[in-house]
Each structure stands twice: as C-alpha cells, then as structure tokens.
mmCIF file of C-alpha atoms in Angstrom:
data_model
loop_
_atom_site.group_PDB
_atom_site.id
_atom_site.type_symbol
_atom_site.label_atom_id
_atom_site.label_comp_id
_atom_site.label_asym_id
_atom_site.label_seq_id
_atom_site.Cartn_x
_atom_site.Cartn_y
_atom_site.Cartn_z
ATOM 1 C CA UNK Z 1123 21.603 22.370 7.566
ATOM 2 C CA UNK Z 1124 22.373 24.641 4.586
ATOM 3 C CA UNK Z 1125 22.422 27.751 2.416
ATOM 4 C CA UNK Z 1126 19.144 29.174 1.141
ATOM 5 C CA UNK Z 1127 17.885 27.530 -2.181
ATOM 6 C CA UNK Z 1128 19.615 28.563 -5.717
ATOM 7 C CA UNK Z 1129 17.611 27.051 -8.017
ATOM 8 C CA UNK Z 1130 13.641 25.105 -8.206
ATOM 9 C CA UNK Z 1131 13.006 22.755 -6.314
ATOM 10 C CA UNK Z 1132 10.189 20.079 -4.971
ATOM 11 C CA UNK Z 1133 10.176 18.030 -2.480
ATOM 12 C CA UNK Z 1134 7.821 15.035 -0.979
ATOM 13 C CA UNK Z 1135 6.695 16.162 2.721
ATOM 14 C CA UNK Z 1136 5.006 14.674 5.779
ATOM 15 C CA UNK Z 1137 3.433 15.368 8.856
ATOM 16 C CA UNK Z 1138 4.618 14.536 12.034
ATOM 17 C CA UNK Z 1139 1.661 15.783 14.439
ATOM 18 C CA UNK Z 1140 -2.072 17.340 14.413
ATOM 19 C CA UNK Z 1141 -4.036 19.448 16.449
ATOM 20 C CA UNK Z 1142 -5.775 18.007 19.048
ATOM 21 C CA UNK Z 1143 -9.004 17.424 18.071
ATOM 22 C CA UNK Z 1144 -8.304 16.858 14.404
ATOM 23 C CA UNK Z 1145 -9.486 13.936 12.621
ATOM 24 C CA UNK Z 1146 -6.645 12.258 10.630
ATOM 25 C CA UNK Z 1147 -8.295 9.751 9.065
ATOM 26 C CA UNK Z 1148 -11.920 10.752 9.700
ATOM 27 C CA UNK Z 1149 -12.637 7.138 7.846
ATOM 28 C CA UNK Z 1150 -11.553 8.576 4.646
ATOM 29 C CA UNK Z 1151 -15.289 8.530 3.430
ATOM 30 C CA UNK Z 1152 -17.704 9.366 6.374
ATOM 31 C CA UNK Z 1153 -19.895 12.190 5.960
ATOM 32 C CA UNK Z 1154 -18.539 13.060 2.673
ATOM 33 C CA UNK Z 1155 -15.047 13.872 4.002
ATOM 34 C CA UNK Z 1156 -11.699 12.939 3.364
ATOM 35 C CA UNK Z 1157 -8.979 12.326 5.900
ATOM 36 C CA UNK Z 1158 -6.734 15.642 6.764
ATOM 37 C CA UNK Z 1159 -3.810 16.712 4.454
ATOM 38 C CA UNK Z 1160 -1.008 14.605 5.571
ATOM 39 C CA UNK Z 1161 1.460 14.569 2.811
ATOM 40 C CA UNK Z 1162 2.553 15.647 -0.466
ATOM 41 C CA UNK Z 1163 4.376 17.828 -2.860
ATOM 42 C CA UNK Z 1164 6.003 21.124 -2.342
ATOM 43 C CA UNK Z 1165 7.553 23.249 -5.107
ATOM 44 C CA UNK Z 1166 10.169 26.206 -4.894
ATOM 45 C CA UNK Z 1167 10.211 28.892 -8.178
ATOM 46 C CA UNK Z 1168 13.724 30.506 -7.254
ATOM 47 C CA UNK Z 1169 13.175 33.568 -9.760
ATOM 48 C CA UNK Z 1170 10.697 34.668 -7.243
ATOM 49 C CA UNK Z 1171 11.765 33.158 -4.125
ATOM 50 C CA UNK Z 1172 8.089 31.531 -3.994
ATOM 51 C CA UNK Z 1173 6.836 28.479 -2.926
ATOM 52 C CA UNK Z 1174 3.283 26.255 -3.556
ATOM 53 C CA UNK Z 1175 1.687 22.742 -1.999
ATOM 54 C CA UNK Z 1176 1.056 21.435 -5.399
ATOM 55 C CA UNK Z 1177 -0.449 18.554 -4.002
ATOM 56 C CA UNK Z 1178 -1.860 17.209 -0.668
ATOM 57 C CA UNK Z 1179 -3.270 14.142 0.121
ATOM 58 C CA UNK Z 1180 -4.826 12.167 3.291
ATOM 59 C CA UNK Z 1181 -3.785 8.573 4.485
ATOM 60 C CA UNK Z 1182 -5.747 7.212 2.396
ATOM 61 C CA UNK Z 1183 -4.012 8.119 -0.537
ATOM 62 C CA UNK Z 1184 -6.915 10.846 -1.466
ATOM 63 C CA UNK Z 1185 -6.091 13.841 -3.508
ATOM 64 C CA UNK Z 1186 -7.453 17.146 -1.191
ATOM 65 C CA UNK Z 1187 -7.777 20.320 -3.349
ATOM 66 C CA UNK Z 1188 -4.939 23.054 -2.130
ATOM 67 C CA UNK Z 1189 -7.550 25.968 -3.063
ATOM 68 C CA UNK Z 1190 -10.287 24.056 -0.923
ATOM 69 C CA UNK Z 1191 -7.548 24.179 1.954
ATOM 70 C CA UNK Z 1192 -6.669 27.926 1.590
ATOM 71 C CA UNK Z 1193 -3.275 26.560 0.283
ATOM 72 C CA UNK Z 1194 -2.942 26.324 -3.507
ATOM 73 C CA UNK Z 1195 -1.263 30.628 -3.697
ATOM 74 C CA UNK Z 1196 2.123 30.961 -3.630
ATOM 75 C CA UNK Z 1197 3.810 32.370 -0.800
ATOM 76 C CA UNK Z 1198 6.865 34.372 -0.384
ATOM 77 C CA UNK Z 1199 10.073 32.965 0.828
ATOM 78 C CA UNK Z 1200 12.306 35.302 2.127
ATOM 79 C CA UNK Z 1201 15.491 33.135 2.940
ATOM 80 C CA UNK Z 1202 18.303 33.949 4.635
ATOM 81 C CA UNK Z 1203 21.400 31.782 5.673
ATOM 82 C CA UNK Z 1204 19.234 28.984 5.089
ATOM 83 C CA UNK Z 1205 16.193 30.200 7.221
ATOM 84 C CA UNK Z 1206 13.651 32.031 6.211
ATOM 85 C CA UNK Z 1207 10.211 32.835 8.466
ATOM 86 C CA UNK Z 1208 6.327 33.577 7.069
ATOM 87 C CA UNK Z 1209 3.864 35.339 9.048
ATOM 88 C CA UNK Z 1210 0.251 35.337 8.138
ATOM 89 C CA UNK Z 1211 -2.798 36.488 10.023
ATOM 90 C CA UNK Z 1212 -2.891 33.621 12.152
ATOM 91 C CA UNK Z 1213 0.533 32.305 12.870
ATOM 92 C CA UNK Z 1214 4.340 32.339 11.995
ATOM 93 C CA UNK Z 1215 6.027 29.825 10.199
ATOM 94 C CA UNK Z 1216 9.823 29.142 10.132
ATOM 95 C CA UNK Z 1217 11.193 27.379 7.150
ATOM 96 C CA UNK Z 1218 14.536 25.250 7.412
ATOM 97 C CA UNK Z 1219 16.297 25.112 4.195
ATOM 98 C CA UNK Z 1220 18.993 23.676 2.285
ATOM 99 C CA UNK Z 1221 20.725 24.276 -0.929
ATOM 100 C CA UNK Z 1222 19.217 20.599 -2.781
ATOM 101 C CA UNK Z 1223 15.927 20.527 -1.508
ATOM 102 C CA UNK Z 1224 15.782 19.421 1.757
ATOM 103 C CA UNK Z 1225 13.788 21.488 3.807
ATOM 104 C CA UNK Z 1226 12.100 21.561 7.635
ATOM 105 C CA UNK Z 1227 9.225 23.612 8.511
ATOM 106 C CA UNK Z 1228 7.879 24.360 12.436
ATOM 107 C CA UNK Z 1229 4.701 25.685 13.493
ATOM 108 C CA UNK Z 1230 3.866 28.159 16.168
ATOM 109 C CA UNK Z 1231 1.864 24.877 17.630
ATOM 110 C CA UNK Z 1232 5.182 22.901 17.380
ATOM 111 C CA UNK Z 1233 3.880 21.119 14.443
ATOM 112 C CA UNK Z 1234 7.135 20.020 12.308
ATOM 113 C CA UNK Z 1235 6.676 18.941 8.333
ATOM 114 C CA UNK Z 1236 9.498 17.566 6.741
ATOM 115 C CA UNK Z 1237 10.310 17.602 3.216
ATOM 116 C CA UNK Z 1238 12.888 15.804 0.915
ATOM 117 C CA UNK Z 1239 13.592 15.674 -2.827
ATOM 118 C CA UNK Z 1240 11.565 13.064 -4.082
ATOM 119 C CA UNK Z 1241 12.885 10.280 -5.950
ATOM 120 C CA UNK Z 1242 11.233 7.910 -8.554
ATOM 121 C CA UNK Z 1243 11.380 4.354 -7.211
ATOM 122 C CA UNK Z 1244 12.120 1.878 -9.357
ATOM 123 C CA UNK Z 1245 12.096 -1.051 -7.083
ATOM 124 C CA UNK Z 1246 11.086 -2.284 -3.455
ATOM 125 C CA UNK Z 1247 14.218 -4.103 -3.891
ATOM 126 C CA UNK Z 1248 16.589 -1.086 -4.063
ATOM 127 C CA UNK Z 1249 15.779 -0.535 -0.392
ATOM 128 C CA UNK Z 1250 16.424 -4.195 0.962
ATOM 129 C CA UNK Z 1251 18.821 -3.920 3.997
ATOM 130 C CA UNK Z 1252 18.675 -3.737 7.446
ATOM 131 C CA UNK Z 1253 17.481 -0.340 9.034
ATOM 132 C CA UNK Z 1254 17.443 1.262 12.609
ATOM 133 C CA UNK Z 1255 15.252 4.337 13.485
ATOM 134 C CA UNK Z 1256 12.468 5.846 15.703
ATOM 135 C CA UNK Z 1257 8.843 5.149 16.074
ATOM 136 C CA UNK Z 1258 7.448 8.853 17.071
ATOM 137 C CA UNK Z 1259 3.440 8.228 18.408
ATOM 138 C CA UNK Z 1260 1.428 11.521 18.603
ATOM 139 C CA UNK Z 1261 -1.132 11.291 20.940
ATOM 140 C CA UNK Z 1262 -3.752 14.394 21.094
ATOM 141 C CA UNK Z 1263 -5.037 13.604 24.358
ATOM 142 C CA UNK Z 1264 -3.296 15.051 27.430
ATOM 143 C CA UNK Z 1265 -0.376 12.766 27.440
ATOM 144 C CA UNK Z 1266 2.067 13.855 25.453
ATOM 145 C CA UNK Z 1267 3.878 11.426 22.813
ATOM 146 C CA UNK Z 1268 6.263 8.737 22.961
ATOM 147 C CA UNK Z 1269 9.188 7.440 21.176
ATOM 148 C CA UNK Z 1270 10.516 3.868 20.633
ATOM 149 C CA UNK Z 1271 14.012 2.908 19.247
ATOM 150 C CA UNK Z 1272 13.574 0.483 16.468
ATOM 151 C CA UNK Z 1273 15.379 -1.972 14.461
ATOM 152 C CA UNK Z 1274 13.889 -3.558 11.355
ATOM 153 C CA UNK Z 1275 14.795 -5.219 8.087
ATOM 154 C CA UNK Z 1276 13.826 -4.888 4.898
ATOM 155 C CA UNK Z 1277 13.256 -7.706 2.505
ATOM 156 C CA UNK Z 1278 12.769 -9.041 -1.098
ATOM 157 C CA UNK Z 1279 9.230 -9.908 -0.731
ATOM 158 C CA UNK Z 1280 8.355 -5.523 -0.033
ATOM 159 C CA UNK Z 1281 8.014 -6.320 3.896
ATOM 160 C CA UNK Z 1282 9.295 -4.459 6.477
ATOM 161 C CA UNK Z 1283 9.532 -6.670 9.686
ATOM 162 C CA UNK Z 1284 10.506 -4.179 13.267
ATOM 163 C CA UNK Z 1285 11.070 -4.718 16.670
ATOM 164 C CA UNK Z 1286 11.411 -2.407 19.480
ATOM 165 C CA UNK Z 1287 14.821 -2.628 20.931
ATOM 166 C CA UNK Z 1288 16.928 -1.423 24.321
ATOM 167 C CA UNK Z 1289 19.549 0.938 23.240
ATOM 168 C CA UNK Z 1290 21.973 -0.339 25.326
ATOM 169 C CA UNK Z 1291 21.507 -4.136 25.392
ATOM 170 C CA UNK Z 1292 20.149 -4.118 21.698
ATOM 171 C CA UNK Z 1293 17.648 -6.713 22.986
ATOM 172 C CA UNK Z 1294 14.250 -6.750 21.383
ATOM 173 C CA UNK Z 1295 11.603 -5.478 23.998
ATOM 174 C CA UNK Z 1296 7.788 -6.513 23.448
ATOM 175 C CA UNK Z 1297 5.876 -5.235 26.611
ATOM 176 C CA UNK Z 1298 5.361 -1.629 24.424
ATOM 177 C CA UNK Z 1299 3.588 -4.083 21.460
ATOM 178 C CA UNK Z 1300 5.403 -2.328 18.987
ATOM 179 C CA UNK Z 1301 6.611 -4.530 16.703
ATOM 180 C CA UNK Z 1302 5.274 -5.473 13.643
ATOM 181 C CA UNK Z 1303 5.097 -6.025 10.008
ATOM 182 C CA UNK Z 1304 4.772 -3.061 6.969
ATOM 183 C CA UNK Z 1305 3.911 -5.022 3.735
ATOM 184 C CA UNK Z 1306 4.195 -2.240 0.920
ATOM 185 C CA UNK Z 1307 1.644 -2.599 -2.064
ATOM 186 C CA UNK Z 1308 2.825 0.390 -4.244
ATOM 187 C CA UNK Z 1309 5.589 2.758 -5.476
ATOM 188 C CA UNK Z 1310 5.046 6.340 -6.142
ATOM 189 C CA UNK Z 1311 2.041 6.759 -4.890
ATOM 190 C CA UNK Z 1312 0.142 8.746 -4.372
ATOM 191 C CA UNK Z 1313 3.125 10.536 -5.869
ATOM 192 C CA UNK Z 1314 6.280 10.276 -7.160
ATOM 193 C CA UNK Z 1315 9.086 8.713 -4.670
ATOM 194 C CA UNK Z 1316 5.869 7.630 -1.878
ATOM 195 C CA UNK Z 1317 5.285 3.922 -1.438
ATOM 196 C CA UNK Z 1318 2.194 2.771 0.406
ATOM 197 C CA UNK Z 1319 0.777 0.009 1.952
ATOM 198 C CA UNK Z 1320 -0.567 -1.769 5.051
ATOM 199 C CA UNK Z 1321 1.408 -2.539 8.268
ATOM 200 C CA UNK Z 1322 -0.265 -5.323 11.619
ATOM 201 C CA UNK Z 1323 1.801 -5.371 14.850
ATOM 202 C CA UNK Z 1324 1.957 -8.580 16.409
ATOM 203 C CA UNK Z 1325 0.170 -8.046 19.706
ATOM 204 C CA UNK Z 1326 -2.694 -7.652 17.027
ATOM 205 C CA UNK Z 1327 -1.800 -9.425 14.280
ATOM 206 C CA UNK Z 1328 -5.649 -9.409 12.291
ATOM 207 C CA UNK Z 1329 -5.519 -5.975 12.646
ATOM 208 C CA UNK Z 1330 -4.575 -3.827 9.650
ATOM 209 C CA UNK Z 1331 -3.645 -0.262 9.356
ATOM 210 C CA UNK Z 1332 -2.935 1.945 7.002
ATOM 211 C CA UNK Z 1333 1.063 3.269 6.386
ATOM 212 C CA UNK Z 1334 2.843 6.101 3.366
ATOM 213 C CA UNK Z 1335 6.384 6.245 3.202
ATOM 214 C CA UNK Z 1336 8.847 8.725 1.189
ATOM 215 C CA UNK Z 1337 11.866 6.678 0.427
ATOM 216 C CA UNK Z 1338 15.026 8.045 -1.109
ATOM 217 C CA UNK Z 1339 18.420 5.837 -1.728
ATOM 218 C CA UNK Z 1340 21.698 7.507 -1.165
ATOM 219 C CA UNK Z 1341 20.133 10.301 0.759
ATOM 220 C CA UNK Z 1342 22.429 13.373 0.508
ATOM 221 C CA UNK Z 1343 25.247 11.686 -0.852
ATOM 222 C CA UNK Z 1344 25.846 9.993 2.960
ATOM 223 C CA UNK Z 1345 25.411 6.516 1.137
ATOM 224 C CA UNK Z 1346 22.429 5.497 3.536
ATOM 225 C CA UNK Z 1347 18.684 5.257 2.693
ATOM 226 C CA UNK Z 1348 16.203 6.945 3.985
ATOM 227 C CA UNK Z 1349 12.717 6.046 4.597
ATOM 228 C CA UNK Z 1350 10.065 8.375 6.372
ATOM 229 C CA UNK Z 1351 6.847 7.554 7.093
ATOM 230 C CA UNK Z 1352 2.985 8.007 8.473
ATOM 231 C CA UNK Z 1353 0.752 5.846 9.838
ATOM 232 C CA UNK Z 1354 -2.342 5.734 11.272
ATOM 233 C CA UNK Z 1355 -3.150 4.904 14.900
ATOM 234 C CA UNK Z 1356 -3.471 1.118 15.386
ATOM 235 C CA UNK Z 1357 -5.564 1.910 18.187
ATOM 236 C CA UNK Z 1358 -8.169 2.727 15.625
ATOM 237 C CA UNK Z 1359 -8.019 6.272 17.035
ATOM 238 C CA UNK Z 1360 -8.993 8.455 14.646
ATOM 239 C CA UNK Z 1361 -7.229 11.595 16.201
ATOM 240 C CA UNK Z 1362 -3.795 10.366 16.255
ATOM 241 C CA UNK Z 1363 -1.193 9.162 14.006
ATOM 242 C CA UNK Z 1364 2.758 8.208 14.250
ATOM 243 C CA UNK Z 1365 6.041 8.818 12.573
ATOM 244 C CA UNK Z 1366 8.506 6.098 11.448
ATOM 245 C CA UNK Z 1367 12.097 7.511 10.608
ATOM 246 C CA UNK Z 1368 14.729 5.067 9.194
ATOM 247 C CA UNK Z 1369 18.450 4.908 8.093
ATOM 248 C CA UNK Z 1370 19.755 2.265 6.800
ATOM 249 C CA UNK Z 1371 22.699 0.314 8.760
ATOM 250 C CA UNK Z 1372 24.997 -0.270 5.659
#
C-alpha cells in the first residue's frame, strides 16, 4: 500500500487471468495471430498524472502493437490516497498505487494485473536461494481456479526446481503433479528486468511449456526477492494460463 505517485515511473506487469474464451497462446503463429497481451511495460508522466502500455507482448515473447489493441493513448490518472479509478465506455478500472512504482490494477471481470519497477538483471545467479510461494491456475471453464503452496530452489545452473508442499507438515505432496522444473534461457526479455524460458513438470517430464518471469532483488527494501511469473497451461490448453508468485526464504 501507498501514497499516490510523485514522480515518473514504469513498471514491468503481468496478467493473472483471461476471459473465458480467450486464446492465450493461440499457438503464437496460427492464422496469422499472435498470442494475447500478457505482459509488459507501463509508464507514469507525473506532470500530467497520465499513464501509457508502452509495450505488450504474448507468451511467446511477441511484441503486440498498443494502437492495434486500442491501448497505445494515454489515460488519465486521477489518484487519490494511493487509489485512483478509470471509467471508460465499457468498464471501470481501479488502480492500486504506491509512491515507487508498485502498482495493482482490478477489473470489473475480477481480472488483477500487477506491476513492479523493473530491474535490469545482471545475472541468473543474483537470484540463487531457496524460495516459497503460490502456484495460482486459471481455468476458463466452469470450475473456478486453484492454488498450490510451493517450495522451490533456485540454482547456479538458471533452474528452478518446485514441489508442492502441505502447509502444515511441509511435506512435499505429488498427487496434484505439480512439481517441476523452470530452466530460464534469457534475461530481460522481452524487456528489461523479464527472464524467460521453458519449465516440464515431472508427471510429464517430455513435455515442455512455455514460462516469463519479472524478477526484482531486494524488492522494496524488505531484503527478499521477488519473482512473478506466467505460464502457459501444461495441459496444452490454449485458454488457460497460471501464476507463479515467489519470495525468497533468506
């Protein structure tokens, strides 16, 4: 929580759910089309309270136009005690703010985007550690979603290994299949402070799916890092999509 902006900003942001219906990844190629604007960069002009998506991109690390999307105008943000709520023709939007960037953003559908400052990453390396965290699973059908408590550790050779765990036991629990391996293949991209790659859970381990992170080190001076991510379905469901949030234990 915080005070409205008082001064620029931009921040890395990522979606945590879609419309039912929606293709995410739509095969990032078929017919033409890309996947649907998942992530990317947000900037705040405080001399006129504005804010634009200056970029947008799908899970595939494609760049999507802003203009083709309706998006690339800047909008007026009229913030107050950290708050501030635009209405359009279709829908109202309430923005979350804080002094340094951070910044989350709710839908009339429920939808949620979170943003962060984003951070150049120099190295992998910088994030090795172990983490705990949530694995958020958006389904679009009529079920609802689901959420799994996670523990995972981050190593020197850029993979991410995770289990599932019990809460109160700490055990590792398998019958959900959701534990796995991330093995990241790039740094700031398809922007700066993103890392990509590729993640396979062990109840399918020849299966490969396709994972963007925003990482940030020291995240708001609480001396943890952060990592937030989106993946696509490894159910090879192109309408759905999940969330990985992570804090580091040290």
């Amino acid at each position: 929580s915080g005070s409205c902006p008082t001064e620029d900003f931009t921040a890395n942001w990522i979606i945590t759910s879609i419309d039912s219906g929606s293709n995410f990844k739509n095969n990032c190629v078929s017919d033409g089309q890309e996947g649907l604007d998942s992530l990317g960069t947000f900037a705040y002009t405080h001399s006129t309270t504005t804010g634009t998506l200056t970029n947008m991109f799908d899970i595939c690390g494609n760049s999507l136009d802003p203009t083709d999307e309706g998006e690339a105008q800047a909008f007026n943000i009229p913030c107050s005690d950290g708050k501030a709520t635009i209405t359009d023709e279709d829908e109202s939007i309430d923005m979350y703010l804080s002094q340094i960037g951070g910044m989350l953003v709710k839908f009339q559908d429920n939808k949620i985007i979170i943003a962060l400052p984003p951070e150049n990453i120099t190295s992998i390396d910088d994030f090795i550690g172990d983490y705990i965290g949530l694995v958020m699973v958006d389904d679009s059908g009529d079920d609802g979603s689901e959420t799994f408590t996670v523990k995972g550790t981050m190593s020197s050779d850029s993979t991410f290994s995770f289990d599932e765990i019990n809460v109160e036991t700490n055990e590792v629990v398998t019958s959900n299949n959701v534990n796995g391996d991330v093995t990241f293949a790039a740094i700031n991209n398809p922007s700066n402070g993103f890392i990509n790659g590729t993640f396979t859970l062990d109840a399918a381990s020849t299966d490969s799916n396709l994972i963007t992170c925003t990482a940030k080190q020291n995240v708001f001076s609480s001396g943890k890092n952060f990592i937030f991510c989106i993946g696509e379905s490894p159910q090879d469901d192109e309408d759905t999509m999940f969330n990985v949030l992570l804090i580091s234990k040290d």
